[in-house]
Coordinates of C-alpha atoms in Angstrom, one line a residue:
M7 CA 9.1 1.5 -16.8
A8 CA 8.0 -2.1 -16.9
K9 CA 5.7 -3.3 -14.1
R10 CA 7.2 -6.8 -13.8
R11 CA 10.6 -8.4 -13.7
C12 CA 11.9 -11.9 -14.5
I13 CA 14.3 -14.2 -12.8
P14 CA 15.4 -17.6 -14.1
T15 CA 13.7 -20.6 -12.6
D16 CA 17.0 -22.2 -11.8
L17 CA 18.4 -19.1 -9.9
F18 CA 17.8 -20.9 -6.5
Y19 CA 19.9 -23.9 -7.7
Q20 CA 22.8 -21.9 -9.0
R21 CA 26.0 -22.3 -7.1
K22 CA 26.9 -18.7 -6.5
F23 CA 23.4 -17.8 -5.5
V24 CA 23.2 -20.7 -3.0
G25 CA 26.6 -19.8 -1.8
L26 CA 25.6 -16.3 -0.7
S27 CA 26.1 -16.0 3.1
S28 CA 22.4 -15.5 4.1
D29 CA 18.9 -15.4 3.1
T30 CA 19.0 -11.7 3.7
V31 CA 21.5 -11.2 1.0
R32 CA 19.5 -13.3 -1.4
L33 CA 16.4 -11.3 -0.6
L34 CA 18.2 -8.1 -1.2
L35 CA 19.3 -9.3 -4.6
I36 CA 15.6 -9.8 -5.5
G37 CA 14.9 -6.4 -4.1
L38 CA 17.6 -4.7 -6.3
I39 CA 16.1 -6.6 -9.3
S40 CA 12.7 -5.1 -8.5
D41 CA 14.2 -1.7 -7.8
A42 CA 16.3 -1.4 -10.9
D43 CA 15.1 0.7 -14.0
D44 CA 14.7 -0.8 -17.4
A45 CA 18.5 -0.6 -18.0
G46 CA 19.1 -2.6 -14.9
R47 CA 20.6 0.4 -13.0
G48 CA 19.8 2.1 -9.7
L49 CA 21.2 4.3 -7.0
A50 CA 23.6 2.5 -4.6
D51 CA 23.0 5.0 -1.8
H52 CA 23.0 2.9 1.3
A53 CA 20.5 5.1 3.2
L54 CA 18.1 5.2 0.3
L55 CA 18.2 1.4 -0.2
S56 CA 17.9 1.0 3.5
R57 CA 14.5 2.7 3.4
K58 CA 13.4 0.9 0.1
L59 CA 14.4 -2.6 1.2
D60 CA 13.8 -2.2 4.9
H61 CA 17.3 -3.2 6.2
A62 CA 20.0 -1.3 8.0
P63 CA 22.5 0.7 5.9
D64 CA 25.4 -1.5 7.1
V65 CA 23.5 -4.6 6.0
I66 CA 23.0 -3.0 2.6
A67 CA 26.6 -2.1 2.3
Q68 CA 27.7 -5.6 3.2
A69 CA 25.2 -7.2 0.8
L70 CA 26.3 -5.0 -2.1
G71 CA 29.9 -6.0 -1.5
E72 CA 29.1 -9.7 -1.3
L73 CA 26.8 -9.6 -4.4
E74 CA 29.6 -7.7 -6.3
R75 CA 32.2 -10.3 -5.4
A76 CA 29.7 -13.1 -6.5
G77 CA 29.3 -11.4 -9.9
F78 CA 25.6 -10.3 -9.6
V79 CA 26.0 -6.6 -9.4
H80 CA 28.6 -3.9 -10.0
C81 CA 28.8 -0.5 -8.2
Y82 CA 30.4 2.6 -9.9
R83 CA 30.6 6.2 -9.2
V84 CA 29.8 9.1 -11.6
E85 CA 30.1 12.7 -10.4
D86 CA 30.1 12.0 -6.7
E87 CA 27.0 9.8 -7.0
Q88 CA 27.1 6.1 -6.5
Y89 CA 25.1 3.7 -8.8
Y90 CA 24.7 0.0 -9.2
T91 CA 24.0 -2.1 -12.3
L92 CA 22.9 -5.8 -12.4
C93 CA 25.3 -8.0 -14.4
H94 CA 22.8 -10.5 -15.7
W95 CA 20.1 -7.9 -16.5
H96 CA 19.9 -8.5 -20.3
E97 CA 20.0 -12.3 -19.7
W98 CA 17.1 -12.3 -17.4
Q99 CA 14.9 -9.5 -18.8
T100 CA 13.3 -9.3 -22.2
L101 CA 12.3 -5.6 -22.7
H102 CA 11.1 -4.6 -26.1
K103 CA 10.2 -1.0 -25.2
P104 CA 12.7 0.0 -22.5
T105 CA 12.4 3.3 -20.8
P106 CA 15.6 5.2 -21.3
S107 CA 17.5 5.2 -17.9
K108 CA 17.9 8.5 -16.1
Y109 CA 21.1 7.0 -14.5
P110 CA 24.5 7.3 -16.3
A111 CA 26.0 4.2 -17.8
P112 CA 28.9 2.6 -16.1
P113 CA 32.3 3.7 -17.3
Q114 CA 33.7 1.8 -20.3
A115 CA 36.4 -0.8 -19.8
G116 CA 39.8 0.9 -20.3
A117 CA 38.6 4.4 -19.4
D118 CA 39.8 6.1 -16.3
P119 CA 37.2 5.5 -13.7
A120 CA 36.5 7.8 -10.9
P121 CA 37.5 6.5 -7.5
A122 CA 34.5 4.2 -6.6
S123 CA 35.1 2.8 -3.2
Q124 CA 35.9 5.9 -1.3
G125 CA 33.2 6.4 1.3
Y126 CA 31.1 3.6 -0.2
P127 CA 32.1 0.2 1.2
G128 CA 31.0 -2.8 -0.8
C129 CA 31.5 -0.9 -4.2
S130 CA 34.4 -1.2 -6.5
E131 CA 35.5 -0.2 -9.9
L132 CA 34.0 -1.8 -13.0
S133 CA 36.0 -4.8 -14.3
P134 CA 35.5 -6.2 -17.8
E135 CA 35.6 -9.8 -16.6
K136 CA 32.5 -9.3 -14.4
L137 CA 30.1 -8.2 -17.1
G138 CA 28.1 -11.4 -17.0
T139 CA 28.4 -15.0 -18.2
S140 CA 26.6 -14.4 -21.5
G141 CA 29.4 -12.2 -22.9
E142 CA 27.0 -9.2 -23.3
S143 CA 28.6 -6.0 -22.1
I144 CA 26.7 -3.2 -20.5
A145 CA 27.6 -1.0 -23.6
E146 CA 25.7 -3.5 -25.7
G147 CA 22.8 -3.4 -23.4
E148 CA 22.8 0.3 -23.7
E149 CA 22.5 0.0 -27.4
E150 CA 19.6 -2.4 -27.1
E151 CA 17.9 0.1 -24.8
K152 CA 18.0 2.8 -27.4
R153 CA 16.2 0.9 -30.1
T154 CA 13.2 2.6 -31.5
E155 CA 9.6 1.6 -30.8
E156 CA 9.1 0.2 -34.2
E157 CA 12.1 -2.0 -34.0
G158 CA 11.0 -3.2 -30.6
E159 CA 7.6 -4.2 -32.0
E160 CA 9.1 -6.1 -34.8
H161 CA 11.4 -7.9 -32.5
S162 CA 8.4 -8.7 -30.2
A163 CA 6.5 -10.3 -33.1
A164 CA 9.6 -12.3 -34.3
C165 CA 10.3 -13.7 -30.9
A166 CA 6.9 -14.3 -29.7
G167 CA 7.3 -18.1 -29.8
E168 CA 10.9 -18.1 -28.7
E169 CA 10.8 -17.0 -25.0
K170 CA 13.0 -18.8 -22.7
T171 CA 11.3 -21.6 -20.8
N172 CA 13.6 -21.2 -17.8
V173 CA 12.4 -17.7 -16.9
V174 CA 9.4 -17.0 -14.6
A175 CA 7.8 -13.6 -14.3
F176 CA 7.3 -11.9 -11.0
P177 CA 3.5 -11.4 -10.1
A178 CA 2.4 -8.4 -12.1
A179 CA 2.1 -5.1 -10.3
A180 CA -1.3 -4.6 -11.9
A181 CA -3.8 -3.6 -9.3
S182 CA -6.2 -6.2 -7.9
E183 CA -10.0 -5.6 -7.8
E184 CA -9.7 -4.2 -4.2
E185 CA -7.0 -1.7 -5.3
R186 CA -9.0 -0.6 -8.3
Q187 CA -12.0 0.1 -6.0
L188 CA -9.8 2.0 -3.7
R189 CA -8.4 4.2 -6.4
E190 CA -12.0 4.8 -7.8
T191 CA -13.2 5.7 -4.3
T192 CA -10.3 8.0 -3.7
R193 CA -11.0 9.6 -7.1
V194 CA -14.7 10.3 -6.1
V195 CA -13.8 11.6 -2.7
A196 CA -11.1 13.9 -4.1
R197 CA -13.6 15.2 -6.6
I198 CA -16.2 15.8 -3.8
L199 CA -13.7 17.5 -1.5
K200 CA -12.2 19.4 -4.5
L201 CA -8.8 18.1 -3.5
Q202 CA -5.9 16.5 -5.5
E203 CA -5.6 12.7 -5.3
T204 CA -2.6 12.5 -3.0
P205 CA -1.1 9.6 -1.1
A206 CA -2.3 11.1 2.1
L207 CA -5.9 11.2 0.9
R208 CA -5.5 7.6 -0.3
R209 CA -4.4 6.5 3.0
I210 CA -7.5 8.2 4.7
V211 CA -9.9 6.5 2.3
E212 CA -8.1 3.2 2.8
E213 CA -8.4 3.5 6.6
Y214 CA -12.1 4.5 6.8
R215 CA -13.6 2.9 3.6
A216 CA -14.4 -0.4 5.3
S217 CA -15.9 1.2 8.5
P218 CA -19.5 0.0 9.0
H219 CA -20.3 3.1 10.9
L220 CA -19.6 5.7 8.3
S221 CA -20.6 6.5 4.8
L222 CA -17.3 7.8 3.3
L223 CA -18.9 9.6 0.3
G224 CA -21.7 10.9 2.6
E225 CA -19.2 12.3 5.0
A226 CA -17.2 13.8 2.2
D227 CA -20.4 15.7 1.1
A228 CA -21.0 16.8 4.6
A229 CA -17.5 18.0 5.2
R230 CA -17.4 19.9 2.0
E231 CA -20.8 21.5 2.8
W232 CA -19.6 22.5 6.1
V233 CA -16.4 24.1 4.8
D234 CA -18.4 26.1 2.2
D235 CA -21.0 27.3 4.8
R236 CA -19.6 30.6 6.2
H237 CA -22.2 30.7 9.0
R238 CA -20.9 27.4 10.4
N239 CA -17.3 27.7 9.3
R240 CA -16.8 30.9 11.1
R241 CA -13.0 30.5 11.4
G242 CA -12.7 29.9 7.7
Q243 CA -11.0 26.5 7.9
R244 CA -9.8 25.2 4.5
M245 CA -10.5 21.7 3.2
T246 CA -7.2 19.6 3.5
P247 CA -6.7 15.9 3.9
A248 CA -5.8 16.6 7.6
F249 CA -9.1 18.4 8.2
F250 CA -11.1 15.5 6.5
R251 CA -9.3 13.0 8.7
R252 CA -10.3 14.9 11.8
W253 CA -13.8 15.1 10.5
L254 CA -14.0 11.4 10.0
K255 CA -12.3 10.7 13.4
R256 CA -14.9 12.9 15.2
E257 CA -17.8 11.4 13.5
L258 CA -16.6 7.9 14.1
E259 CA -16.0 8.7 17.8
A260 CA -19.6 10.3 18.1
V261 CA -21.1 7.0 16.7
Q262 CA -19.1 4.9 19.1
R263 CA -20.2 7.0 22.0
R264 CA -23.8 6.6 21.1
E265 CA -23.5 2.9 20.7
L266 CA -21.7 2.6 24.1
A267 CA -24.6 4.6 25.7
C268 CA -27.2 2.3 24.2
A269 CA -25.2 -0.7 25.4
V270 CA -24.9 0.6 29.0
S271 CA -28.6 1.4 29.1
A272 CA -29.6 -2.0 27.8
Q273 CA -27.4 -3.6 30.5
E274 CA -28.8 -1.6 33.3
A275 CA -32.4 -2.5 32.1
R276 CA -31.5 -6.2 32.2
A277 CA -29.9 -5.8 35.6
T278 CA -33.1 -4.2 37.1
G279 CA -35.5 -6.5 35.4
T280 CA -37.2 -3.9 33.5
A281 CA -36.0 -4.8 30.1
G282 CA -39.2 -6.8 29.2
Q283 CA -41.5 -4.1 30.5
Q284 CA -39.7 -1.4 28.5
E285 CA -39.8 -3.6 25.3
A286 CA -43.5 -4.4 25.8
G287 CA -44.3 -0.7 26.4
G288 CA -45.2 -1.2 30.1
V289 CA -44.7 1.3 32.8
S290 CA -42.2 0.4 35.5
H291 CA -42.8 1.4 39.2
E292 CA -40.3 2.4 41.9
P293 CA -40.5 0.4 45.0
G294 CA -43.1 1.8 47.4
Q295 CA -44.8 3.8 44.8
R296 CA -48.7 3.6 44.8
R297 CA -50.1 1.7 41.9
L298 CA -53.2 2.9 40.1
P299 CA -56.4 0.6 40.4
S300 CA -56.6 -2.1 37.8
L301 CA -59.3 -1.5 35.2
M302 CA -59.5 -5.3 34.3
N303 CA -63.0 -6.8 34.6
L304 CA -64.6 -3.3 34.9
E305 CA -67.8 -4.1 33.0
A306 CA -68.4 -7.4 35.0
N307 CA -68.0 -5.6 38.3
Y308 CA -70.4 -2.9 37.2
R309 CA -73.2 -5.3 36.2
R310 CA -72.7 -7.2 39.4
A311 CA -73.1 -4.0 41.4
M312 CA -76.3 -3.0 39.6
T313 CA -78.0 -6.4 40.1
G314 CA -77.2 -6.7 43.7
G315 CA -74.6 -9.3 43.3
Q316 CA -76.7 -11.5 41.1
S317 CA -75.1 -12.5 37.8

């Protein structure tokens, strides 16, 4: 599936887009564009979209209904599952090698559609007059989706200089340098720990990678060595992401305790006035303690005693 989507640059000046009731509905339309597959389809399950787009299910239902009335989306039902399709998908997107959709196509105009709105407010049956202002039907889009890879490459070469000037691409989902380093570090840690590269392990690496107190790769070596050592690992604990997280947490807390103890010791030394003596290697004396005689000028005192006080 493509890693970027396009919207027309004049979208925010179109009457029906500006006429939407709120910025939330407009934002959800952008979210649907990003969520759709290469055929412009997606699941219209309110609970699922609620988790994906971070809005309550009733807000999703209301937005789908409003976007459908405005002609941006259509909702349809196939075999007890609810889907949506974006009406202007093939106007806005230029896909030369689309990934085949795993969702069924909308029912053809004139066919007997399954009841679409029951239990799914904000979704209605497909109507032929709402298939987009360009006159392209979704059936035509389905045919375009099924082009062979060779035809797509030829079309790409032929249209290289004819891209629409009123279409702007979303920022690519290509990873930044920091994300690339995160993936590489996760890969190395997984290899050391002999674990799979899972989202849980990635989150652990992301959380502790920037810690100035820990060497993530060093701790991975130490943790793997401890688990493999039967004398130390007497309970036979297995290496898991959860175990590695506990290991890092314990090591970090130990470092923080040592730093706190050093800070308290330094503060006490400053409070008693012995910090300078300790730093210089001097010996501090408790109040009332008898001091040893000073050995300063020992040679001069000895000569004076031997000569009877004459220098």
